[in-house]
Coordinates of C-alpha atoms in Angstrom, one line a residue:
X1 CA -54.0 15.4 -35.5
X2 CA -53.0 18.9 -34.3
X3 CA -49.4 18.5 -33.8
X4 CA -47.8 16.1 -36.3
X5 CA -44.1 15.8 -37.1
X6 CA -42.4 13.2 -39.3
X7 CA -39.3 11.3 -38.3
X8 CA -37.8 8.0 -39.3
X9 CA -37.4 5.4 -36.5
X10 CA -33.9 4.1 -36.0
X11 CA -32.6 1.2 -38.1
X12 CA -33.2 -2.3 -36.9
X13 CA -29.6 -2.7 -36.0
X14 CA -29.4 0.4 -33.8
X15 CA -32.6 -0.7 -32.1
X16 CA -31.2 -4.1 -31.2
X17 CA -27.7 -3.2 -30.1
X18 CA -29.0 -2.8 -26.6
X19 CA -30.9 -6.1 -26.5
X20 CA -29.5 -8.7 -28.9
X21 CA -26.5 -10.6 -30.0
X22 CA -25.7 -10.3 -33.7
X23 CA -24.3 -13.2 -35.7
X24 CA -22.2 -13.0 -38.9
X25 CA -25.2 -14.4 -40.9
X26 CA -27.3 -11.5 -39.8
X27 CA -29.6 -13.5 -37.5
X28 CA -30.4 -11.9 -34.2
X29 CA -30.6 -13.8 -30.9
X30 CA -32.7 -12.3 -28.1
X31 CA -30.6 -12.3 -25.0
X32 CA -29.1 -10.3 -22.1
X33 CA -29.6 -6.6 -22.4
X34 CA -26.3 -5.7 -20.7
X35 CA -24.0 -5.9 -23.8
X36 CA -21.3 -4.0 -25.6
X37 CA -19.6 -4.3 -29.0
X38 CA -16.7 -6.8 -29.2
X39 CA -13.3 -5.2 -30.0
X40 CA -12.3 -8.2 -32.2
X41 CA -15.3 -8.3 -34.5
X42 CA -17.6 -5.4 -35.1
X43 CA -20.3 -7.8 -36.2
X44 CA -20.5 -9.4 -32.7
X45 CA -22.0 -8.0 -29.6
X46 CA -21.0 -9.9 -26.5
X47 CA -22.0 -10.0 -22.9
X48 CA -19.8 -7.4 -21.1
X49 CA -17.4 -7.9 -18.2
X50 CA -16.2 -11.4 -18.9
X51 CA -16.2 -14.0 -21.7
X52 CA -16.9 -17.3 -19.9
X53 CA -16.8 -19.3 -23.2
X54 CA -13.1 -18.5 -23.5
X55 CA -12.2 -19.1 -19.9
X56 CA -10.5 -22.5 -19.4
X57 CA -11.1 -24.7 -16.2
X58 CA -7.5 -24.3 -15.1
X59 CA -7.6 -20.5 -15.4
X60 CA -11.0 -20.5 -13.7
X61 CA -9.6 -22.4 -10.7
X62 CA -6.5 -20.1 -10.5
X63 CA -8.9 -17.2 -10.6
X64 CA -10.8 -18.8 -7.8
X65 CA -7.7 -19.2 -5.7
X66 CA -6.7 -15.6 -6.1
X67 CA -10.2 -14.5 -5.0
X68 CA -9.9 -16.6 -1.8
X69 CA -7.2 -14.3 -0.6
X70 CA -9.6 -11.5 -0.4
X71 CA -13.1 -13.1 -0.1
X72 CA -14.6 -16.0 1.9
X73 CA -14.6 -19.3 0.1
X74 CA -18.4 -19.5 0.1
X75 CA -18.7 -16.3 -1.8
X76 CA -16.1 -17.4 -4.3
X77 CA -18.1 -20.6 -4.9
X78 CA -21.2 -18.5 -5.6
X79 CA -19.3 -16.3 -8.0
X80 CA -17.8 -19.2 -9.9
X81 CA -21.3 -20.7 -10.1
X82 CA -22.7 -17.5 -11.6
X83 CA -19.9 -17.6 -14.2
X84 CA -20.7 -21.1 -15.2
X85 CA -24.4 -20.3 -15.4
X86 CA -23.6 -17.3 -17.7
X87 CA -21.5 -19.5 -19.9
X88 CA -24.4 -22.0 -20.3
X89 CA -26.8 -19.1 -20.8
X90 CA -24.7 -17.6 -23.6
X91 CA -24.4 -21.0 -25.3
X92 CA -28.2 -21.5 -25.1
X93 CA -28.9 -18.0 -26.3
X94 CA -27.0 -18.7 -29.5
X95 CA -29.4 -21.5 -30.4
X96 CA -30.7 -21.0 -34.0
X97 CA -34.3 -21.6 -32.7
X98 CA -34.2 -18.2 -31.1
X99 CA -33.0 -16.3 -34.1
X100 CA -35.2 -13.2 -34.9
X101 CA -37.0 -13.0 -38.2
X102 CA -37.6 -10.0 -40.4
X103 CA -41.1 -9.7 -38.9
X104 CA -39.6 -9.8 -35.4
X105 CA -37.3 -7.0 -36.3
X106 CA -40.2 -4.8 -37.6
X107 CA -42.0 -5.5 -34.3
X108 CA -39.0 -4.5 -32.3
X109 CA -38.6 -1.3 -34.3
X110 CA -42.1 -0.3 -33.3
X111 CA -41.5 -1.4 -29.7
X112 CA -38.3 0.7 -29.6
X113 CA -40.1 3.8 -31.1
X114 CA -42.6 3.7 -28.3
X115 CA -39.9 3.0 -25.7
X116 CA -38.1 6.2 -26.7
X117 CA -40.9 8.6 -27.6
X118 CA -44.0 7.7 -25.6
X119 CA -44.9 10.3 -23.0
X120 CA -45.8 7.9 -20.2
X121 CA -42.7 6.2 -19.1
X122 CA -44.7 3.8 -16.9
X123 CA -46.4 2.6 -20.1
X124 CA -49.9 2.4 -18.5
X125 CA -48.5 0.5 -15.4
X126 CA -46.8 -2.4 -17.2
X127 CA -43.2 -3.6 -17.7
X128 CA -42.4 -2.5 -21.3
X129 CA -39.4 -4.8 -21.5
X130 CA -41.4 -7.8 -20.2
X131 CA -44.0 -7.1 -22.8
X132 CA -41.4 -7.2 -25.5
X133 CA -40.0 -10.6 -24.4
X134 CA -43.5 -12.1 -24.0
X135 CA -44.6 -10.9 -27.4
X136 CA -41.6 -12.3 -29.2
X137 CA -42.2 -15.7 -27.6
X138 CA -46.0 -15.8 -27.9
X139 CA -47.3 -13.6 -30.7
X140 CA -47.5 -15.1 -34.2
X141 CA -45.4 -13.1 -36.6
X142 CA -45.1 -15.3 -39.6
X143 CA -46.2 -12.7 -42.1
X144 CA -46.6 -8.9 -42.4
X145 CA -50.3 -8.9 -41.4
X146 CA -49.6 -10.9 -38.3
X147 CA -46.8 -8.5 -37.4
X148 CA -49.2 -5.5 -37.9
X149 CA -51.7 -7.3 -35.6
X150 CA -49.0 -7.8 -33.0
X151 CA -48.0 -4.1 -33.1
X152 CA -51.7 -3.0 -32.8
X153 CA -52.1 -5.3 -29.9
X154 CA -49.0 -3.8 -28.2
X155 CA -50.3 -0.3 -28.7
X156 CA -53.7 -1.2 -27.3
X157 CA -52.1 -2.0 -23.9
X158 CA -51.2 1.7 -23.6
X159 CA -55.0 2.6 -23.4
X160 CA -54.3 5.7 -25.5
X161 CA -56.6 6.1 -28.4
X162 CA -54.4 8.8 -30.0
X163 CA -51.4 6.4 -30.3
X164 CA -52.2 4.4 -33.4
X165 CA -50.6 2.2 -36.0
X166 CA -50.9 3.1 -39.7
X167 CA -50.4 0.6 -42.5
X168 CA -48.3 1.9 -45.4
X169 CA -51.2 3.2 -47.5
X170 CA -52.8 5.0 -44.6
X171 CA -49.5 6.5 -43.6
X172 CA -48.9 7.6 -47.1
X173 CA -52.3 9.3 -47.2
X174 CA -51.5 11.1 -43.9
X175 CA -48.3 12.4 -45.4
X176 CA -50.0 13.6 -48.5
X177 CA -52.6 15.4 -46.4
X178 CA -49.7 16.9 -44.4
X179 CA -51.7 17.4 -41.2
X180 CA -54.8 16.0 -39.7
X181 CA -57.1 17.6 -37.1
X182 CA -59.2 15.0 -35.4
X183 CA -59.9 13.1 -38.6
X184 CA -60.3 16.0 -41.0
X185 CA -57.4 17.2 -43.1
X186 CA -58.1 20.9 -42.6
X187 CA -54.9 22.8 -43.1
X188 CA -55.4 23.8 -46.7
X189 CA -58.1 25.9 -48.3
X190 CA -60.8 23.3 -48.9
X191 CA -61.6 19.6 -48.9
X192 CA -64.2 17.3 -50.3
X193 CA -66.3 15.7 -47.6
X194 CA -69.2 16.4 -45.3
X195 CA -67.6 19.0 -43.1
X196 CA -67.0 17.1 -39.8
X197 CA -64.2 17.3 -37.3
X198 CA -64.1 14.1 -35.2
X199 CA -62.3 12.7 -32.2
X200 CA -62.6 10.1 -29.5
X201 CA -65.2 10.5 -26.8
X202 CA -63.6 11.4 -23.5
X203 CA -65.4 9.7 -20.7
X204 CA -64.6 9.3 -17.1
X205 CA -62.8 6.0 -17.8
X206 CA -61.1 7.5 -20.9
X207 CA -62.3 4.6 -23.1
X208 CA -63.4 5.3 -26.6
X209 CA -66.9 4.3 -27.7
X210 CA -67.6 5.3 -31.3
X211 CA -66.4 8.6 -32.6
X212 CA -67.6 12.0 -31.3
X213 CA -68.3 15.0 -33.4
X214 CA -66.1 17.8 -32.2
X215 CA -67.4 20.4 -34.6
X216 CA -69.5 20.7 -37.8
X217 CA -68.3 23.2 -40.4
X218 CA -71.0 26.0 -40.9
X219 CA -72.8 25.6 -44.2
X220 CA -71.4 22.1 -44.9
X221 CA -73.6 19.0 -45.5
X222 CA -73.3 17.7 -41.9
X223 CA -74.1 21.2 -40.5
X224 CA -77.2 21.5 -42.7
X225 CA -78.4 18.1 -41.6
X226 CA -78.3 19.2 -37.9
X227 CA -75.2 17.2 -36.8
X228 CA -73.9 19.0 -33.7
X229 CA -70.9 19.0 -31.4
X230 CA -71.2 16.1 -29.0
X231 CA -73.1 13.8 -31.3
X232 CA -71.6 10.4 -31.7
X233 CA -71.0 8.7 -35.0
X234 CA -72.0 5.0 -34.5
X235 CA -71.5 3.8 -38.0
X236 CA -70.2 5.0 -41.4
X237 CA -71.7 3.2 -44.4
X238 CA -72.9 0.4 -42.1
X239 CA -69.5 -0.2 -40.5
X240 CA -69.4 0.3 -36.8
X241 CA -67.0 2.9 -35.4
X242 CA -66.5 1.2 -32.0
X243 CA -63.0 0.2 -32.9
X244 CA -62.5 2.5 -35.9
X245 CA -59.5 4.9 -35.9
X246 CA -59.9 8.5 -36.7
X247 CA -57.7 8.2 -39.8
X248 CA -59.9 5.4 -41.1
X249 CA -63.0 7.3 -40.4
X250 CA -61.6 10.4 -42.1
X251 CA -60.9 8.4 -45.3
X252 CA -64.5 7.1 -45.2
X253 CA -66.0 10.5 -44.7
X254 CA -64.1 12.1 -47.6
X255 CA -64.6 11.1 -51.2
X256 CA -65.5 12.3 -54.7
X257 CA -67.7 15.4 -54.9
X258 CA -71.3 14.4 -55.3
X259 CA -71.0 10.9 -53.8
X260 CA -73.0 9.9 -50.8
X261 CA -72.1 8.5 -47.4
X262 CA -74.5 7.0 -44.9
X263 CA -74.1 7.9 -41.2
X264 CA -75.7 6.5 -38.0
X265 CA -75.7 9.3 -35.5
X266 CA -76.5 9.2 -31.8
X267 CA -77.7 12.7 -30.8
X268 CA -78.7 12.7 -27.1
X269 CA -81.0 9.7 -26.6
X270 CA -82.1 9.6 -30.3
X271 CA -80.4 7.5 -33.0
X272 CA -80.6 8.9 -36.5
X273 CA -79.9 7.4 -40.0
X274 CA -78.9 10.0 -42.6
X275 CA -77.4 10.0 -46.0
X276 CA -75.1 13.0 -46.8
X277 CA -73.8 14.1 -50.2
X278 CA -70.1 15.1 -50.2
X279 CA -69.3 18.6 -51.3
X280 CA -66.2 20.8 -51.6
X281 CA -66.1 22.4 -48.1
X282 CA -64.4 25.8 -47.8
X283 CA -62.1 26.3 -44.9
X284 CA -61.9 30.1 -44.7
X285 CA -60.6 30.4 -41.1
X286 CA -62.0 33.9 -40.2
X287 CA -65.1 35.9 -40.4
X288 CA -65.7 39.2 -38.7
X289 CA -68.5 41.7 -37.9
X290 CA -68.7 45.2 -36.4
X291 CA -71.3 45.5 -33.7
X292 CA -72.5 48.9 -32.3
X293 CA -74.0 48.7 -28.8
X294 CA -75.6 51.6 -27.0
X295 CA -73.7 52.5 -23.8
X296 CA -74.2 55.0 -21.0
X297 CA -75.8 58.2 -22.2
X298 CA -75.1 59.1 -25.8
X299 CA -71.9 56.9 -26.0
X300 CA -71.8 54.0 -28.3
X301 CA -69.6 51.0 -28.0
X302 CA -68.1 49.5 -31.1
X303 CA -67.3 45.8 -30.7
X304 CA -65.3 43.9 -33.2
X305 CA -66.5 40.2 -33.4
X306 CA -64.0 37.7 -34.9
X307 CA -65.0 34.1 -35.5
X308 CA -62.0 31.7 -35.9
X309 CA -63.1 28.3 -37.2
X310 CA -59.8 26.5 -37.8
X311 CA -56.0 26.9 -37.4
X312 CA -54.9 26.4 -40.9
X313 CA -51.9 27.9 -42.6
X314 CA -53.7 31.2 -43.2
X315 CA -55.2 31.6 -39.8
X316 CA -52.8 34.0 -38.1
X317 CA -52.6 36.3 -41.2
X318 CA -56.5 36.3 -41.4
X319 CA -56.8 37.2 -37.7
X320 CA -54.4 40.1 -38.2
X321 CA -56.3 41.4 -41.2
X322 CA -59.6 41.2 -39.4
X323 CA -58.2 43.2 -36.5
X324 CA -56.8 45.9 -38.8
X325 CA -60.1 46.1 -40.7
X326 CA -62.1 46.4 -37.4
X327 CA -59.6 48.9 -36.0
X328 CA -60.2 51.1 -39.1
X329 CA -63.8 51.3 -37.9
X330 CA -62.8 52.5 -34.5
X331 CA -63.7 49.4 -32.4
X332 CA -62.9 49.7 -28.7
X333 CA -63.3 46.0 -27.7
X334 CA -63.0 42.6 -29.3
X335 CA -64.9 39.2 -29.1
X336 CA -63.0 36.1 -30.3
X337 CA -65.3 33.2 -31.0
X338 CA -63.5 29.8 -30.7
X339 CA -66.7 27.7 -30.4
X340 CA -66.5 24.5 -32.5
X341 CA -62.9 25.2 -33.5
X342 CA -61.4 21.8 -33.2
X343 CA -57.8 23.0 -33.7
X344 CA -55.4 22.6 -36.5
X345 CA -51.8 23.7 -36.8
X346 CA -50.0 24.2 -33.5
X347 CA -47.7 27.0 -34.7
X348 CA -50.6 29.0 -35.9
X349 CA -52.2 28.7 -32.5
X350 CA -49.0 30.1 -30.9
X351 CA -48.8 32.9 -33.4
X352 CA -52.4 34.0 -32.8
X353 CA -51.8 34.0 -29.0
X354 CA -48.9 36.4 -29.6
X355 CA -51.2 38.7 -31.5
X356 CA -53.2 39.3 -28.3
X357 CA -50.5 39.0 -25.6
X358 CA -47.9 41.6 -24.8
X359 CA -45.9 39.1 -22.8
X360 CA -46.3 35.9 -20.8
X361 CA -46.2 32.1 -21.2
X362 CA -48.5 30.7 -23.8
X363 CA -48.1 27.0 -23.1
X364 CA -45.8 24.5 -21.5
X365 CA -44.9 21.3 -23.4
X366 CA -44.3 18.4 -21.0
X367 CA -43.0 14.9 -21.6
X368 CA -42.4 12.0 -19.1
X369 CA -39.6 13.9 -17.4
X370 CA -41.5 17.2 -16.9
X371 CA -41.4 20.5 -18.8
X372 CA -39.6 20.1 -22.1
X373 CA -40.4 23.4 -23.8
X374 CA -41.9 26.7 -23.1
X375 CA -43.7 29.0 -25.7
X376 CA -43.8 32.6 -24.7
X377 CA -45.0 36.0 -26.1
X378 CA -42.3 38.7 -26.1
X379 CA -44.5 41.6 -27.4
X380 CA -42.9 41.7 -30.9
X381 CA -46.0 40.3 -32.6
X382 CA -48.6 41.9 -30.3
X383 CA -51.0 44.1 -32.3
X384 CA -54.1 43.9 -30.0
X385 CA -52.8 43.7 -26.5
X386 CA -54.8 46.4 -24.7
X387 CA -58.4 46.5 -25.8
X388 CA -61.0 44.6 -23.7
X389 CA -61.3 41.0 -25.0
X390 CA -63.9 38.3 -24.5
X391 CA -63.4 34.7 -25.7
X392 CA -66.3 32.3 -26.5
X393 CA -65.7 28.5 -26.1
X394 CA -67.7 25.3 -26.0
X395 CA -67.1 21.5 -26.0
X396 CA -66.2 21.8 -29.6
X397 CA -63.2 24.0 -28.8
X398 CA -60.3 21.6 -28.9
X399 CA -56.5 21.3 -28.9
X400 CA -54.9 24.4 -30.5
X401 CA -58.0 26.3 -29.6
X402 CA -57.7 25.2 -26.0
X403 CA -54.0 26.3 -25.9
X404 CA -55.1 29.8 -27.1
X405 CA -58.0 30.0 -24.7
X406 CA -55.9 28.8 -21.8
X407 CA -53.2 31.3 -22.5
X408 CA -55.6 34.2 -22.8
X409 CA -57.3 33.2 -19.6
X410 CA -54.3 32.5 -17.4
X411 CA -52.5 35.6 -18.5
X412 CA -55.7 37.6 -17.6
X413 CA -55.9 38.9 -21.1
X414 CA -59.5 37.8 -21.7
X415 CA -62.7 36.8 -20.0
X416 CA -63.9 33.3 -21.2
X417 CA -67.6 32.6 -21.7
X418 CA -69.3 29.3 -22.6
X419 CA -68.8 25.7 -21.4
X420 CA -65.8 23.6 -20.6
X421 CA -63.7 22.8 -23.7
X422 CA -63.1 19.4 -25.3
X423 CA -60.1 18.4 -23.2
X424 CA -57.4 17.2 -25.7
X425 CA -54.2 18.1 -23.9
X426 CA -51.8 15.7 -25.7
X427 CA -49.4 16.0 -28.6
X428 CA -48.7 13.4 -31.2
X429 CA -45.8 12.9 -33.5
X430 CA -45.8 10.5 -36.5
X431 CA -42.9 8.1 -36.9
X432 CA -42.2 6.1 -40.1
X433 CA -41.1 2.5 -39.8
X434 CA -38.7 0.8 -42.2
X435 CA -41.4 -0.9 -44.3
X436 CA -43.3 2.3 -45.0
X437 CA -45.9 1.9 -42.2
X438 CA -46.0 4.3 -39.3
X439 CA -47.3 5.2 -35.9
X440 CA -48.9 8.3 -34.4
X441 CA -47.4 8.4 -30.9
X442 CA -48.4 10.6 -28.0
X443 CA -45.0 12.2 -27.2
X444 CA -46.0 15.1 -24.9
X445 CA -48.9 16.9 -23.2
X446 CA -49.9 20.6 -22.8
X447 CA -50.1 22.6 -19.6
X448 CA -51.6 26.1 -19.6
X449 CA -49.5 29.0 -18.1
X450 CA -51.0 28.2 -14.7
X451 CA -49.7 24.6 -15.1
X452 CA -53.2 23.2 -15.5
X453 CA -53.3 19.8 -17.3
X454 CA -56.4 20.1 -19.5
X455 CA -56.5 16.6 -20.8
X456 CA -60.0 15.1 -20.4
X457 CA -61.0 18.2 -18.4
X458 CA -60.7 21.1 -20.8
X459 CA -60.4 24.8 -20.1
X460 CA -63.0 26.0 -17.7
X461 CA -64.6 29.3 -18.7
X462 CA -65.2 32.3 -16.3
X463 CA -68.9 32.5 -17.1
X464 CA -71.6 30.6 -18.9
X465 CA -73.3 31.9 -22.0
X466 CA -77.1 32.2 -22.3
X467 CA -78.4 28.9 -23.6
X468 CA -79.8 30.4 -26.7
X469 CA -76.7 32.4 -27.6
X470 CA -76.3 32.1 -31.4
X471 CA -73.3 30.6 -33.2
X472 CA -73.9 32.5 -36.4
X473 CA -72.0 35.8 -36.5
X474 CA -74.9 37.6 -38.1
X475 CA -77.0 37.1 -34.9
X476 CA -74.2 38.1 -32.5
X477 CA -75.0 41.8 -32.3
X478 CA -78.7 41.3 -31.6
X479 CA -77.9 39.5 -28.3
X480 CA -76.0 42.5 -27.1
X481 CA -78.5 45.1 -28.3
X482 CA -81.9 43.7 -27.2
X483 CA -82.2 43.4 -23.4
X484 CA -85.5 41.5 -23.9
X485 CA -83.9 38.8 -26.0
X486 CA -83.4 35.3 -24.4
X487 CA -79.8 35.4 -25.6
X488 CA -79.1 38.9 -24.2
X489 CA -75.6 39.4 -22.8
X490 CA -74.9 42.6 -20.9
X491 CA -72.0 44.4 -22.6
X492 CA -70.5 45.5 -19.3
X493 CA -70.5 41.8 -18.1
X494 CA -68.9 40.7 -21.3
X495 CA -65.6 42.3 -20.5
X496 CA -65.5 42.1 -16.7
X497 CA -64.5 39.2 -14.5

């Protein structure tokens, strides 16, 4: 995940005060949602307005007579009928057969978390309250595993692959890793695995089918084996990924150094079987190069090339250091390469945007009600706000990288080259449930400064790159120097719209 926060869901009691009646023996009866605490007993929550169970027949008739002075008799008859029905309803609702179990309470805790936090308040076109009622009546929840199944089934109705349930052990692993980026815990200095960042394929129907490779870490086992952005992982160690979550896949891909993992990869029309040996993968976020390109006459352009591979906790500091080093060599323009950067820590993405921007909106954060927060640059952290800047992107550019690319494009700070980015425009937060399990929930979405929703669309570049344009920083300069090369990119075009 790129944006992950931790919070504990409300206690079962607070979740149920708006939908249940609480008995002194701590059993809960599912009943009318329009309720308020009783003044006589803090352990009771009663139907508001009237208490028909305490209303005698004589008083009821007297009340009826008083109403006749102001309302037609037929209307009063209807009102009295409603009161009697409510009385019967309350009596029935207190039947022990409808008492909620501990498993029901955990399910309701998960339901309430989604009700409060989920970004789509239409809940994928369904009545969320009706689903709750139907699930409590129909879903088996006799033990913890059945309850977990019911929660997963509930989340599946949202048709959002990024909103997922995590059993206690997986939730604990997520917390230990601190942050996840599309299935790879890549916010520290290194990890032991094969060097893949993974996500869900984004098709026209939005339905996941296997797991897509967003990027492959240069030099890592997967990269050396030829696995590329856009390839689909069909199976890991013989287990199909059709319904596998990214957290489960991440655990399977990581493991002890020197151990092997077998992958089934779909690359274009070809299906490949390969065995990769896990290694300690370095996550140094930044590499840079100085490139001298002949200009008009005797002038020489000095271009500073910066490749940013991940937004880990060192990313913004490393970018600043690269800029200062290149500046000491008198560069007069920069190229920022975000290709195959699948994201990472959201705050680092914001800080890096501030490095390049003097002022302007970086990103809008929107929930179900509209714009919830605005991140802006105020010029205080800008250290490279004037030199010409080109940004390279591809379909492996995702999440925090897309925020950065969109901000630089919409503020007209940079020219974008490449192909449309991955298109992950949603933000997830992680909520812990009372039994130690948790849920990753989509709580908001991004919009670029031009109010473009990039989800499933991506950031659209200004120009394409030559097909053979290299990804290795060592080969970048040659594509600007040699006009006969297939990857040649005119220096003047590189920085003009």
